[in-house]
Structure formats: C-alpha cells, structure tokens
C-alpha cells in the first residue's frame, strides 16, 4: 500500500534528484569551461613564447652580422653563435608543440629559411675576409631579405597562435554563455517543477484535512448528513472512511436520541399540563419559559401571552420574588418561614390562597439555570382550618363552664363527703378528680391555642431581665422536680441584657418546657436552664438528660397533638409545644430542639434584646 509518508518522501526525493541533476550539470559545464581555458594557455602560450624568442634571437643575429661587417668579427661571430643556439632551441620547442593546422608548414619553412640563412652567413663571412667591399652588397642582397623572411615567418607563427588563442577564448566564452543558459534553463524548469510539486503535495495533504475540518464543523453544528470524499488508499483516506462511519453512527444515535427526547418532552409537557397544581418555570433572567393551564388560570392569563415575560408581570409578589432570586443564586430551595410561602390572589370579593414551593432545577450532576414554582391551592384547607379552630374555640368555651362546675362539685365532695365514702367510692372520686383536672388543662390549652391562632392573643411587651423570667419559671417547677428527685440548675448569667417580652407568656413557655423536661426525665436526672447572648438575641435553653426525641419526630414536634411515643399521650395534651412556638413567634423569636433519643433534649428559643 502506498502510504501517505511514502508519498511525501517520493515527492521530496524527486525534487532532490532534480537539484542533483542541476548541480551535476553545472559542475560538468564549469569543468568543460576550465578545460577549454587550460588548453588555450597550454597549446598556444608555448608557441607564442617560442615565436617571440626566435624573433628576438634572429634580430640579435642580424645585429651580430652587422657587427662582423663593421670589423668586429670575433665579437659578432660569438654573439651570432650564441643566438643561433637560442633560435634552434626555441625552434625545437615550437616543433614539439605543433597543435594548429598550418603550423607545421610554417615551421618547416622557417627551418629551411634559417638553414639557408646560416649557410649564407658562413659564405658572407668568407667573402668579408677576402673582399670586404662586396660583402656589404651581399648582405643587402642575400642576408637581409633572408633575415626579414625568417622574422616575418616567426611573426606569422606568433599571429597564427594569437588567432587560435583568440578563437579558443571565444569558444570558452561561448561555452560559458551556454553553461549559464543551460543551468538557468534547467534550474528554472526544476524550480517550476518543485513549486508545482510542492503546491500539488500541499493540496494533496491539505485537501482531505480541510474536507475533514469542514465536515467536523458541520457535525459540531448538528448536521449529520455530511460525508467526506474517499479517494486513494493512504492514511488520510483511512481517516476519512472512519470519519464517515463515525458520522453515520452519530447520526443514528442522534436520531434515536432526538426521538427519545421528543417523546420524553411530550410526556413531561403532558404531565405538567395534567397536574392540577399550578406549575411555572422561570429561567435565570426571570423570564417565564413554561406554565401549565392551571397556573395560567390562577394568574388569570393565557399561557401563550405569558411566555418569555418577566415573572413579576404575572406574579406581583415582591416577597416571593425575593425567595425566587435567592433560589436561583444558591441553586437550593429557599428557607421560607411558615406563612411566607403563601400567595394570596384577590379576584373581586374572593381571595384564594396558594402554597408556593420554589425548586431550583437540577440534574443529579449539575444545576440547570432556572426555577420551578409549584402553586398548591390551599384556600379550602385554610377555610377548613379556620372552621376547625372556630369549632375548637367554641367547644372549649362551651366546655369550660360545665367543667368548672364539675370541678367545684368534685372538689366539694372530696372535702366534705370523703369521710362518708367507702374506699372504693373514694378511689372512684379521686379518678374523677384527676380526669377533671386533665380535661380542664386540655380545654385551657385548646382555648389558648385557638386564641393565638385566631390572632387574638394579647401581648404586653416590656423590657425584662432573662434571669428574672427564669427564676419565676424555676420556682413554679421546683416542687415537681424535687418530688421526682431531679436536680434542677440555673445557668443564666445575671448580666444578660434585658429582652423585650411579655413576662407572663415567656414564663408560661419556660414552665411548659421545664414541665416537659421533668415529665420525660427519669428520677435522679438533671435539668439545666441556660442562657447566653448571641448577637442581638438572647438564647434561653432547657437542657435535660431524659429520654430524648427520635430524629424522625423532631421536625414535627412543634405541631399540634404530636407525641414522640404513643405512650406519651398519657402525659399531656400534645399542645404545649405548639402553644410555646406560637408565643415565641409572636415575640419575633424562633424555637427549636436538639435531641438524641435516649440521651436527652435541649429546647432553645430566642428573644430580641430590648432596644
Ligand atoms: P405534652 O403535653 O404531651 O407534653 P407537648 O407539646 O409539650 O405536649 O410535647 C409534645 C411531645 O414532645 C410530648 O408528647 C413528648 O413526646 C415530646 N417531648 C416534649 N418535651 C420533651 C422532652 N424534654 N424530652 C422528651 N420528649 C419530649
């Protein structure tokens, strides 16, 4: 298989080969040029040098001849012979270096003329010795023309070599021009081939990559109908094939998911629509993104009119909007006190009440920016509650008068007729007395609670020392605690700041908590009344080491008629803590319990420090 790597290597190998060819050609041409220049020097320089030297020698010989004719025979002859040797030496060298056509003929000619010149000169010497006057004539007629002919032949030889040299130089020039031209041509062609190849290669590499990139972009945008063209058999083609396969699988998966999501969405919409509570969904900009017909009915709007509208345009309740903001910011349901989660909507004469739950949207792994508001119609429940309270109040009221009479009668009987009764009758009378006491306590509690719930509890606030309240409560309960053998301690500092409270009601709360502690603590147990200042609140706590309250009952312990154990029902009405809570609430305080079953309980409530 031709791999992608091989393709690149092959391409660059071809380019390298081209560069090597161009370089080799350049080297060959430069060598040829060098050799041409060398031959010019080698071939012709020696011949020119020989010709020049021969001219030199023959000219000196001519001067030596004239010296002989002037009478200096010995001197002239010596110089003549000396130059003869030189001439013959150079002639020999010139003959050894015959390279040009015609050069041989010239040299042959020269040799012949020179031989003649030498013999004619011997003749001239002889003539000079015999007849000096004729010798001068002979010189002019024979020797001088011969000398000139020799010199001209030498000059011819030199010129011939000069011309050859010139021609060779021209040839070298031509070769160099040719070399430049062919190197440029082949170099240029190579550059074009390499550029074309590089473009082709980059295109070859980048095209599939670009196609892949564009396809990936489409897929990222949710378009799964893209396919990358598959051509060739290299790694990129393999990648393209795998990519196409992956996109196909993604498309199948996506289609399947879309179908499922649409089905789920319809299901959820159907559920939301069919719920008979109002449901309203708000995004992180407080714009309504969904609301069911019930919610639209509650707010008296059309669902399509409210979508994308600000929640405050529909639900004009600043307090609930504040909680909604809190839920969006924290991702947690807001902490709403009792009553704060009620939305009252007035339509004409009628008022309807809805309990609002604010639930931030979240998956198991993350919080989705948005909140769901659930509106539960509690108008009927409230009405029932009111009727019930009214009934309890009326019944308790009606029961109180006959109970007082019965109580008085039983009391009288116990005091006056006790001695006349049998033991059995006296036991019955005691049971009757106990029952009347409990009934009176229950009726009183019921009456108190109904009064508080109906908002008819009257409070007389005044600044008061917490330790004073605690002393009062302790003095009431001390007898009971002592009777049961329970140790009672006061741990409320004297220097706590005064609180704003109705002393009677708070003493009532403290007595109730202490009475419970005594009731649910075994003999030999301990009860402590503690107090501390936290910020602008005084915390008062009743701590016991009694039976404690199970964890699952603790959140409901302040509700009416709740007992941690069924057997506890024998002890009290189950209204004490409910009344305590209402009283503390009326003081703008809070009450809570910390308890571990079997180890004891701590009931704590707060009171505001007096301004
Ligand atoms: P009751 O009159 O029955 O005491 P309360 O409202 O005062 O009514 O108390 C409700 C229930 O809370 C009790 O029945 C009891 O089960 C539990 N309880 C209250 N105080 C204590 C305490 N200190 N230790 C254990 N349980 C307690």
Coordinates of C-alpha atoms and ligand atoms in Angstrom, one line a residue:
X1 CA 0.0 0.0 0.0
X2 CA 1.2 3.4 -0.9
X3 CA 1.3 5.3 2.4
X4 CA 1.0 8.9 2.9
X5 CA 4.5 9.1 4.3
X6 CA 5.8 7.3 1.2
X7 CA 4.1 9.9 -1.0
X8 CA 5.8 12.8 0.8
X9 CA 9.2 11.0 0.7
X10 CA 8.8 10.2 -3.0
X11 CA 7.8 13.8 -3.8
X12 CA 10.8 15.2 -2.0
X13 CA 13.1 12.5 -3.4
X14 CA 12.1 13.7 -6.9
X15 CA 12.9 17.3 -6.0
X16 CA 16.2 16.2 -4.6
X17 CA 17.0 14.3 -7.7
X18 CA 16.3 17.4 -9.8
X19 CA 18.6 19.5 -7.7
X20 CA 21.3 16.9 -8.0
X21 CA 20.9 16.9 -11.8
X22 CA 21.2 20.7 -12.0
X23 CA 24.2 20.7 -9.7
X24 CA 25.9 17.9 -11.8
X25 CA 25.3 19.8 -15.0
X26 CA 26.7 22.9 -13.5
X27 CA 29.8 21.0 -12.4
X28 CA 30.3 19.4 -15.9
X29 CA 29.9 22.7 -17.6
X30 CA 32.3 24.5 -15.3
X31 CA 34.9 21.7 -15.8
X32 CA 34.5 22.0 -19.6
X33 CA 35.0 25.7 -19.3
X34 CA 38.1 25.2 -17.2
X35 CA 39.5 22.7 -19.6
X36 CA 38.9 25.0 -22.6
X37 CA 40.8 27.8 -20.9
X38 CA 43.5 25.5 -19.9
X39 CA 44.0 24.2 -23.5
X40 CA 44.3 27.8 -24.7
X41 CA 47.1 28.5 -22.3
X42 CA 48.8 25.2 -22.7
X43 CA 48.6 24.9 -26.5
X44 CA 49.3 28.4 -27.7
X45 CA 51.3 30.1 -25.0
X46 CA 54.4 28.0 -25.7
X47 CA 54.2 28.6 -29.4
X48 CA 53.8 32.3 -29.0
X49 CA 56.7 32.3 -26.5
X50 CA 58.9 30.4 -29.0
X51 CA 58.0 32.7 -31.8
X52 CA 58.8 35.8 -29.7
X53 CA 62.1 34.3 -28.6
X54 CA 63.0 33.3 -32.2
X55 CA 62.3 36.8 -33.4
X56 CA 64.5 38.1 -30.6
X57 CA 67.3 35.7 -31.5
X58 CA 67.2 36.3 -35.2
X59 CA 67.2 40.1 -34.7
X60 CA 70.2 39.8 -32.4
X61 CA 71.9 37.6 -35.1
X62 CA 71.2 40.3 -37.6
X63 CA 72.8 42.8 -35.3
X64 CA 75.8 40.4 -34.8
X65 CA 76.1 40.2 -38.7
X66 CA 76.3 44.0 -38.9
X67 CA 79.0 43.9 -36.1
X68 CA 81.0 41.4 -38.2
X69 CA 80.6 43.7 -41.2
X70 CA 81.8 46.6 -39.2
X71 CA 85.0 44.8 -38.4
X72 CA 84.3 43.2 -35.1
X73 CA 84.3 39.7 -36.4
X74 CA 85.2 37.9 -33.2
X75 CA 82.6 39.6 -31.1
X76 CA 79.9 39.4 -33.9
X77 CA 80.6 35.7 -34.5
X78 CA 80.3 34.9 -30.8
X79 CA 77.0 36.7 -30.4
X80 CA 75.7 35.2 -33.7
X81 CA 76.5 31.6 -32.4
X82 CA 75.0 32.3 -29.0
X83 CA 71.7 33.4 -30.6
X84 CA 71.9 30.6 -33.1
X85 CA 71.8 28.1 -30.3
X86 CA 68.9 30.0 -28.7
X87 CA 67.0 30.2 -32.0
X88 CA 67.4 26.5 -32.6
X89 CA 66.4 25.7 -29.0
X90 CA 63.1 27.7 -29.4
X91 CA 62.6 26.3 -32.9
X92 CA 62.8 22.8 -31.4
X93 CA 60.3 23.6 -28.7
X94 CA 57.9 25.1 -31.3
X95 CA 58.2 21.9 -33.3
X96 CA 57.4 19.8 -30.3
X97 CA 54.2 21.8 -29.8
X98 CA 52.5 21.7 -33.1
X99 CA 48.8 21.8 -32.4
X100 CA 47.3 24.1 -35.1
X101 CA 46.7 23.2 -38.7
X102 CA 49.3 25.1 -40.9
X103 CA 51.7 25.4 -38.0
X104 CA 53.9 22.5 -39.2
X105 CA 54.3 24.0 -42.7
X106 CA 55.3 27.4 -41.3
X107 CA 57.9 25.7 -39.0
X108 CA 59.2 23.6 -41.9
X109 CA 59.5 26.8 -43.9
X110 CA 61.2 28.6 -41.1
X111 CA 63.7 25.8 -40.6
X112 CA 64.6 25.7 -44.3
X113 CA 65.0 29.5 -44.4
X114 CA 67.1 29.5 -41.2
X115 CA 69.4 26.8 -42.5
X116 CA 69.8 28.8 -45.7
X117 CA 70.4 31.9 -43.6
X118 CA 73.1 30.1 -41.6
X119 CA 74.9 28.8 -44.7
X120 CA 74.6 32.2 -46.5
X121 CA 76.1 33.9 -43.4
X122 CA 79.1 31.5 -43.5
X123 CA 79.6 32.5 -47.1
X124 CA 79.3 36.1 -46.2
X125 CA 82.0 35.7 -43.5
X126 CA 84.3 34.1 -46.0
X127 CA 83.6 36.9 -48.6
X128 CA 84.1 39.6 -45.9
X129 CA 87.5 38.2 -45.2
X130 CA 88.5 38.2 -48.8
X131 CA 86.6 41.2 -50.3
X132 CA 85.1 43.3 -47.5
X133 CA 83.6 45.8 -50.1
X134 CA 81.4 43.1 -51.8
X135 CA 80.4 41.7 -48.5
X136 CA 78.2 44.7 -47.7
X137 CA 76.4 44.3 -51.0
X138 CA 76.0 40.6 -50.4
X139 CA 74.5 41.4 -47.1
X140 CA 71.9 43.7 -48.6
X141 CA 71.1 41.4 -51.4
X142 CA 71.0 38.0 -49.8
X143 CA 71.3 38.1 -45.9
X144 CA 68.8 41.0 -45.2
X145 CA 66.0 39.5 -47.3
X146 CA 66.5 36.1 -45.7
X147 CA 66.6 37.7 -42.2
X148 CA 63.3 39.5 -43.0
X149 CA 61.7 36.4 -44.4
X150 CA 62.7 34.5 -41.2
X151 CA 61.4 37.2 -39.0
X152 CA 58.1 37.5 -40.9
X153 CA 57.7 33.7 -40.7
X154 CA 58.2 33.9 -36.9
X155 CA 55.6 36.8 -36.8
X156 CA 53.3 34.7 -38.9
X157 CA 53.7 31.8 -36.4
X158 CA 53.0 34.1 -33.5
X159 CA 50.0 35.6 -35.2
X160 CA 48.6 32.2 -36.1
X161 CA 48.8 31.2 -32.4
X162 CA 47.4 34.5 -31.3
X163 CA 44.4 34.0 -33.6
X164 CA 44.0 30.4 -32.3
X165 CA 44.1 31.7 -28.8
X166 CA 41.6 34.3 -29.6
X167 CA 39.3 31.7 -31.2
X168 CA 39.7 29.4 -28.1
X169 CA 38.9 32.3 -25.8
X170 CA 35.8 32.9 -28.0
X171 CA 34.9 29.3 -27.7
X172 CA 35.3 29.4 -23.9
X173 CA 33.1 32.4 -23.8
X174 CA 30.5 30.7 -25.9
X175 CA 30.7 27.7 -23.6
X176 CA 30.3 29.9 -20.5
X177 CA 27.3 31.6 -22.1
X178 CA 25.9 28.2 -23.0
X179 CA 26.6 27.0 -19.4
X180 CA 24.8 29.9 -17.8
X181 CA 21.9 29.5 -20.2
X182 CA 21.5 25.8 -19.8
X183 CA 22.0 25.9 -16.0
X184 CA 19.4 28.7 -15.8
X185 CA 17.0 26.8 -18.0
X186 CA 17.3 23.5 -16.2
X187 CA 17.4 25.3 -12.8
X188 CA 14.3 27.3 -13.8
X189 CA 12.5 24.2 -15.0
X190 CA 13.5 22.4 -11.8
X191 CA 12.2 25.3 -9.6
X192 CA 8.9 25.3 -11.5
X193 CA 8.7 21.5 -11.2
X194 CA 9.4 21.8 -7.4
X195 CA 6.9 24.6 -6.9
X196 CA 4.3 22.8 -8.9
X197 CA 5.0 19.6 -6.9
X198 CA 5.0 21.4 -3.6
X199 CA 1.7 23.0 -4.4
X200 CA 0.4 19.6 -5.5
X201 CA 1.7 18.0 -2.4
X202 CA 0.3 20.7 -0.1
X203 CA -3.0 20.4 -1.9
X204 CA -2.8 16.6 -1.7
X205 CA -2.3 16.9 2.1
X206 CA -4.5 19.9 2.9
X207 CA -7.5 19.0 0.8
X208 CA -8.5 15.9 2.8
X209 CA -7.6 17.7 6.0
X210 CA -9.7 20.7 5.0
X211 CA -12.6 18.5 4.0
X212 CA -12.4 16.7 7.3
X213 CA -12.3 20.0 9.2
X214 CA -15.3 21.3 7.4
X215 CA -17.2 18.1 7.9
X216 CA -16.3 18.1 11.6
X217 CA -17.6 21.7 11.8
X218 CA -20.9 20.6 10.2
X219 CA -21.2 17.7 12.6
X220 CA -20.5 20.0 15.6
X221 CA -23.4 22.2 14.4
X222 CA -25.6 19.2 14.4
X223 CA -25.6 18.5 10.7
X224 CA -25.0 14.8 10.4
X225 CA -25.7 14.5 6.6
X226 CA -22.1 15.3 5.7
X227 CA -19.7 12.7 4.1
X228 CA -16.0 13.2 3.4
X229 CA -15.0 12.1 -0.1
X230 CA -12.9 8.9 0.0
X231 CA -10.2 8.6 -2.6
X232 CA -6.8 6.8 -2.8
X233 CA -5.6 4.4 -0.1
X234 CA -3.4 6.3 2.2
X235 CA -3.8 7.0 5.9
X236 CA -5.9 10.2 5.3
X237 CA -8.3 8.1 3.2
X238 CA -8.5 5.6 6.0
X239 CA -9.2 8.5 8.4
X240 CA -11.9 9.8 6.0
X241 CA -13.5 6.4 5.9
X242 CA -13.5 6.1 9.7
X243 CA -14.8 9.6 10.0
X244 CA -17.8 8.8 7.6
X245 CA -18.5 5.7 9.7
X246 CA -18.4 7.7 12.9
X247 CA -20.8 10.4 11.5
X248 CA -23.2 7.7 10.4
X249 CA -23.2 6.2 13.8
X250 CA -23.6 9.6 15.4
X251 CA -26.5 10.3 13.1
X252 CA -28.2 7.1 14.1
X253 CA -27.5 7.8 17.8
X254 CA -28.7 11.4 17.4
X255 CA -31.9 10.4 15.5
X256 CA -32.6 7.8 18.2
X257 CA -31.9 10.4 21.0
X258 CA -34.0 13.1 19.3
X259 CA -36.9 10.7 19.1
X260 CA -36.5 9.8 22.7
X261 CA -36.0 13.4 23.8
X262 CA -39.1 14.5 21.8
X263 CA -41.1 11.6 23.4
X264 CA -39.8 12.5 26.8
X265 CA -40.5 16.2 26.3
X266 CA -44.1 15.5 25.2
X267 CA -44.5 13.2 28.2
X268 CA -43.2 15.8 30.6
X269 CA -45.4 18.5 29.0
X270 CA -48.4 16.2 29.3
X271 CA -47.6 15.6 32.9
X272 CA -47.1 19.3 33.6
X273 CA -50.4 20.0 31.8
X274 CA -52.4 17.4 33.6
X275 CA -51.2 18.3 37.1
X276 CA -53.9 20.1 38.9
X277 CA -51.4 22.3 40.8
X278 CA -50.1 25.4 39.1
X279 CA -46.6 24.9 37.6
X280 CA -44.5 27.8 36.4
X281 CA -40.9 27.6 35.0
X282 CA -38.6 30.6 35.1
X283 CA -35.2 30.9 33.5
X284 CA -32.2 32.6 35.0
X285 CA -33.4 36.0 33.7
X286 CA -36.7 35.6 35.5
X287 CA -38.5 35.1 32.2
X288 CA -41.3 32.5 32.1
X289 CA -40.4 29.6 29.9
X290 CA -43.2 27.3 30.7
X291 CA -46.5 27.4 32.6
X292 CA -49.4 24.9 32.7
X293 CA -53.1 25.7 32.2
X294 CA -53.7 25.6 36.0
X295 CA -51.0 28.3 36.6
X296 CA -52.5 30.4 33.8
X297 CA -55.9 30.0 35.4
X298 CA -54.5 31.0 38.8
X299 CA -53.0 34.2 37.4
X300 CA -55.9 34.8 35.0
X301 CA -53.7 34.9 31.9
X302 CA -53.3 33.0 28.6
X303 CA -50.3 30.6 28.5
X304 CA -49.1 31.9 25.1
X305 CA -49.3 35.6 26.3
X306 CA -47.1 35.0 29.3
X307 CA -44.2 33.0 27.7
X308 CA -40.9 35.0 27.7
X309 CA -42.5 37.6 30.1
X310 CA -40.9 38.6 33.3
X311 CA -42.3 36.7 36.3
X312 CA -43.2 40.0 38.1
X313 CA -45.6 40.9 35.3
X314 CA -47.6 37.8 36.2
X315 CA -46.9 37.2 39.9
X316 CA -46.8 40.6 41.6
X317 CA -45.4 39.5 44.9
X318 CA -42.1 41.1 46.0
X319 CA -41.6 38.7 48.9
X320 CA -41.8 35.5 46.7
X321 CA -39.7 37.1 44.0
X322 CA -37.0 37.7 46.6
X323 CA -37.1 33.9 47.5
X324 CA -37.0 33.1 43.8
X325 CA -33.9 35.2 43.4
X326 CA -32.3 33.5 46.3
X327 CA -33.1 30.0 44.9
X328 CA -31.6 31.0 41.5
X329 CA -28.4 32.3 43.1
X330 CA -27.9 29.4 45.5
X331 CA -29.3 26.6 43.5
X332 CA -31.1 25.5 46.7
X333 CA -34.7 25.8 47.7
X334 CA -35.1 29.0 49.8
X335 CA -35.6 28.8 53.5
X336 CA -39.2 30.1 54.0
X337 CA -40.8 30.5 57.4
X338 CA -44.3 29.3 57.9
X339 CA -46.7 31.6 56.2
X340 CA -44.0 33.2 54.0
X341 CA -44.7 30.7 51.3
X342 CA -48.4 31.7 50.9
X343 CA -49.5 33.7 47.9
X344 CA -52.9 35.3 48.2
X345 CA -54.6 36.3 45.0
X346 CA -57.7 38.5 45.2
X347 CA -60.3 38.3 42.4
X348 CA -63.1 40.7 43.2
X349 CA -64.6 39.7 46.5
X350 CA -63.0 36.4 46.7
X351 CA -59.4 35.7 47.9
X352 CA -57.6 32.5 47.1
X353 CA -54.5 31.2 48.9
X354 CA -51.7 29.2 47.3
X355 CA -48.8 27.5 48.9
X356 CA -45.8 28.1 46.7
X357 CA -42.8 25.8 46.5
X358 CA -39.7 27.2 44.8
X359 CA -37.5 24.4 43.5
X360 CA -34.3 25.1 41.5
X361 CA -34.0 22.8 38.5
X362 CA -31.1 20.3 38.7
X363 CA -30.0 17.0 37.3
X364 CA -28.1 14.6 39.5
X365 CA -24.8 16.1 38.3
X366 CA -25.5 19.8 37.7
X367 CA -27.8 22.8 38.4
X368 CA -29.8 24.0 35.4
X369 CA -30.3 27.8 35.5
X370 CA -34.0 28.0 36.2
X371 CA -36.5 27.5 38.9
X372 CA -39.9 25.7 39.1
X373 CA -42.7 27.3 41.0
X374 CA -45.4 24.9 42.3
X375 CA -48.7 26.6 43.4
X376 CA -50.9 24.4 45.5
X377 CA -54.4 25.8 46.2
X378 CA -54.9 25.7 49.9
X379 CA -58.0 28.0 50.1
X380 CA -60.3 25.1 51.1
X381 CA -57.7 23.8 53.6
X382 CA -57.4 27.2 55.2
X383 CA -61.1 27.6 55.3
X384 CA -61.4 24.1 57.0
X385 CA -58.6 25.1 59.4
X386 CA -60.4 28.3 60.3
X387 CA -63.7 26.4 60.8
X388 CA -61.9 23.8 62.9
X389 CA -60.3 26.4 65.0
X390 CA -63.6 28.2 65.4
X391 CA -65.2 24.9 66.4
X392 CA -62.5 24.1 68.9
X393 CA -62.7 27.5 70.3
X394 CA -66.5 27.4 70.7
X395 CA -66.4 23.8 72.0
X396 CA -63.7 24.6 74.5
X397 CA -65.5 27.7 75.6
X398 CA -68.8 25.8 76.0
X399 CA -67.0 23.0 77.9
X400 CA -65.2 25.3 80.3
X401 CA -68.3 26.4 82.3
X402 CA -69.7 22.9 82.9
X403 CA -66.2 21.7 83.6
X404 CA -65.7 24.4 86.2
X405 CA -69.0 23.3 87.9
X406 CA -67.9 19.6 87.8
X407 CA -64.6 20.6 89.2
X408 CA -66.1 22.5 92.0
X409 CA -68.6 19.7 92.8
X410 CA -65.8 17.1 92.8
X411 CA -63.7 19.4 95.0
X412 CA -66.6 19.8 97.5
X413 CA -67.3 16.1 97.5
X414 CA -63.6 15.4 98.2
X415 CA -63.5 17.9 101.1
X416 CA -66.9 17.2 102.7
X417 CA -68.1 13.8 101.9
X418 CA -64.8 12.0 101.8
X419 CA -65.2 10.5 105.3
X420 CA -68.6 9.1 104.4
X421 CA -67.5 7.2 101.4
X422 CA -66.1 3.7 101.2
X423 CA -62.5 3.2 100.0
X424 CA -63.8 2.1 96.6
X425 CA -66.0 5.1 96.3
X426 CA -63.2 7.4 97.4
X427 CA -60.9 5.9 94.7
X428 CA -63.5 6.5 92.1
X429 CA -63.9 10.1 93.3
X430 CA -60.0 10.6 93.1
X431 CA -60.0 9.1 89.5
X432 CA -62.9 11.5 88.7
X433 CA -60.9 14.4 90.2
X434 CA -57.8 13.6 88.1
X435 CA -59.8 13.2 84.9
X436 CA -61.5 16.6 85.5
X437 CA -58.0 18.2 86.1
X438 CA -56.7 16.8 82.8
X439 CA -59.8 17.8 81.0
X440 CA -59.5 21.3 82.3
X441 CA -55.9 21.5 81.3
X442 CA -56.7 20.3 77.8
X443 CA -59.7 22.6 77.4
X444 CA -57.5 25.5 78.6
X445 CA -54.7 24.6 76.2
X446 CA -57.2 24.3 73.3
X447 CA -58.7 27.6 74.1
X448 CA -55.2 29.2 74.4
X449 CA -54.1 27.8 71.1
X450 CA -57.3 28.8 69.3
X451 CA -57.0 32.3 70.7
X452 CA -53.4 32.5 69.5
X453 CA -54.2 31.0 66.1
X454 CA -57.1 33.4 65.6
X455 CA -54.6 36.2 66.2
X456 CA -56.4 37.2 69.4
X457 CA -53.5 36.7 71.8
X458 CA -52.8 40.0 73.5
X459 CA -49.2 40.6 74.5
X460 CA -48.0 43.2 77.0
X461 CA -44.3 43.7 76.0
X462 CA -41.8 45.3 78.4
X463 CA -38.1 45.2 78.9
X464 CA -37.3 42.4 81.3
X465 CA -34.3 40.6 82.7
X466 CA -34.0 37.0 81.3
X467 CA -32.7 35.8 84.7
X468 CA -35.9 37.2 86.3
X469 CA -38.1 35.1 83.9
X470 CA -36.0 32.0 84.6
X471 CA -36.3 32.4 88.4
X472 CA -40.1 32.7 88.1
X473 CA -40.3 29.6 86.0
X474 CA -38.0 27.6 88.2
X475 CA -40.0 28.5 91.3
X476 CA -43.1 27.1 89.7
X477 CA -41.5 23.8 88.6
X478 CA -39.1 23.3 91.6
X479 CA -41.7 21.3 93.6
X480 CA -42.4 18.9 90.8
X481 CA -38.7 18.3 90.2
X482 CA -37.9 17.8 93.8
X483 CA -40.8 15.4 94.2
X484 CA -39.3 13.3 91.3
X485 CA -35.8 13.6 92.6
X486 CA -34.5 15.6 89.6
X487 CA -31.7 18.1 90.1
X488 CA -32.6 21.5 88.7
X489 CA -29.8 24.1 88.0
X490 CA -29.9 27.6 86.8
X491 CA -27.1 28.7 84.4
X492 CA -28.5 32.0 83.2
X493 CA -26.0 34.9 83.8
X494 CA -27.3 37.8 85.8
X495 CA -25.7 40.3 83.4
X496 CA -27.6 39.3 80.3
X497 CA -29.2 42.4 78.6
X498 CA -32.9 42.9 79.1
X499 CA -35.2 41.4 76.4
X500 CA -38.5 42.7 75.1
X501 CA -41.1 40.2 76.2
X502 CA -44.5 39.6 77.8
X503 CA -43.2 38.2 81.0
X504 CA -46.3 36.1 81.7
X505 CA -46.2 34.4 78.3
X506 CA -42.5 33.7 78.4
X507 CA -42.7 32.3 81.9
X508 CA -45.5 30.2 80.6
X509 CA -43.2 28.9 77.8
X510 CA -40.4 28.2 80.2
X511 CA -42.7 26.4 82.6
X512 CA -44.0 24.3 79.8
X513 CA -40.6 23.3 78.6
X514 CA -39.4 22.6 82.2
X515 CA -42.5 20.6 82.9
X516 CA -41.9 18.5 79.8
X517 CA -38.3 18.0 80.8
X518 CA -39.4 16.9 84.3
X519 CA -42.0 14.6 82.8
X520 CA -39.7 13.0 80.3
X521 CA -36.7 12.6 82.6
X522 CA -36.3 9.7 85.0
X523 CA -35.8 10.2 88.7
X524 CA -32.2 11.2 89.5
X525 CA -31.9 13.0 86.2
X526 CA -30.6 16.6 85.6
X527 CA -32.3 19.6 84.1
X528 CA -30.5 22.9 83.4
X529 CA -31.8 26.2 82.4
X530 CA -29.2 28.1 80.4
X531 CA -29.0 31.5 78.8
X532 CA -26.5 33.4 76.5
X533 CA -26.3 36.4 74.3
X534 CA -25.8 35.8 70.6
X535 CA -25.7 39.0 68.5
X536 CA -28.9 40.9 69.3
X537 CA -30.7 37.8 70.6
X538 CA -30.8 36.1 74.0
X539 CA -30.9 32.3 73.7
X540 CA -32.7 30.5 76.5
X541 CA -32.3 26.7 76.7
X542 CA -33.9 23.9 78.7
X543 CA -31.4 21.0 78.8
X544 CA -32.3 17.6 80.2
X545 CA -30.7 14.2 80.1
X546 CA -34.0 12.4 79.8
X547 CA -35.5 10.1 77.2
X548 CA -34.8 12.4 74.2
X549 CA -36.9 12.6 71.0
X550 CA -36.3 10.3 68.0
X551 CA -34.8 12.1 64.9
X552 CA -37.8 11.4 62.7
X553 CA -40.3 13.1 65.1
X554 CA -38.1 16.2 65.7
X555 CA -39.3 18.2 62.7
X556 CA -43.0 17.7 63.7
X557 CA -42.5 18.0 67.5
X558 CA -43.9 21.6 67.5
X559 CA -47.1 20.6 65.7
X560 CA -50.3 20.0 67.5
X561 CA -51.0 16.7 69.1
X562 CA -47.6 15.2 68.3
X563 CA -46.1 12.8 70.8
X564 CA -42.7 11.2 70.3
X565 CA -44.1 7.9 71.7
X566 CA -47.8 6.7 71.7
X567 CA -47.4 6.2 75.4
X568 CA -46.5 9.8 75.9
X569 CA -50.1 10.6 75.1
X570 CA -51.0 9.7 78.7
X571 CA -48.9 12.6 80.0
X572 CA -50.2 15.7 78.2
X573 CA -52.4 17.2 75.6
X574 CA -49.7 17.4 72.9
X575 CA -50.4 21.1 72.6
X576 CA -47.8 22.6 74.9
X577 CA -45.0 22.9 72.3
X578 CA -47.4 24.2 69.7
X579 CA -48.5 27.0 72.0
X580 CA -44.9 27.7 73.0
X581 CA -44.0 28.0 69.4
X582 CA -46.8 30.5 68.7
X583 CA -45.9 32.6 71.7
X584 CA -42.2 32.7 70.7
X585 CA -43.2 33.6 67.1
X586 CA -45.3 36.4 68.5
X587 CA -42.1 37.7 70.1
X588 CA -40.3 37.5 66.7
X589 CA -38.2 34.7 68.0
X590 CA -37.6 31.1 67.0
X591 CA -37.7 27.9 68.8
X592 CA -36.0 24.6 68.0
X593 CA -34.9 21.3 69.5
X594 CA -31.6 19.4 69.5
X595 CA -32.1 15.9 70.8
X596 CA -30.6 12.4 70.7
X597 CA -33.0 9.6 71.6
X598 CA -32.0 8.1 74.9
X599 CA -29.6 10.9 75.8
X600 CA -31.7 13.9 76.4
X601 CA -33.1 17.0 74.7
X602 CA -32.2 20.7 74.5
X603 CA -35.1 23.1 73.7
X604 CA -33.9 26.6 72.8
X605 CA -35.8 29.7 71.9
X606 CA -34.7 33.3 71.2
X607 CA -35.9 36.7 72.4
X608 CA -34.9 40.0 71.0
X609 CA -32.6 42.2 73.1
X610 CA -34.6 45.4 74.3
X611 CA -33.6 48.4 72.2
Ligands
LIG1 P1 -47.4 17.2 76.0 O1 -48.4 17.9 76.8 O2 -47.8 15.9 75.5 O3 -46.1 17.2 76.7 P2 -46.0 18.9 74.3 O4 -46.5 19.6 73.0 O5 -45.5 19.7 75.4 O6 -47.2 18.0 74.7 O7 -45.0 17.8 73.8 C1 -45.2 17.1 72.7 C2 -44.4 15.8 72.7 O8 -43.0 16.1 72.7 C3 -44.5 15.0 74.0 O9 -45.6 14.2 74.0 C4 -43.2 14.3 74.1 O10 -43.3 13.1 73.4 C5 -42.2 15.2 73.4 N1 -41.4 16.0 74.4 C6 -41.6 17.3 74.7 N2 -40.6 17.7 75.5 C7 -39.8 16.6 75.7 C8 -38.6 16.3 76.5 N3 -38.0 17.3 77.2 N4 -38.0 15.1 76.4 C9 -38.6 14.2 75.6 N5 -39.7 14.3 74.9 C10 -40.3 15.5 75.0

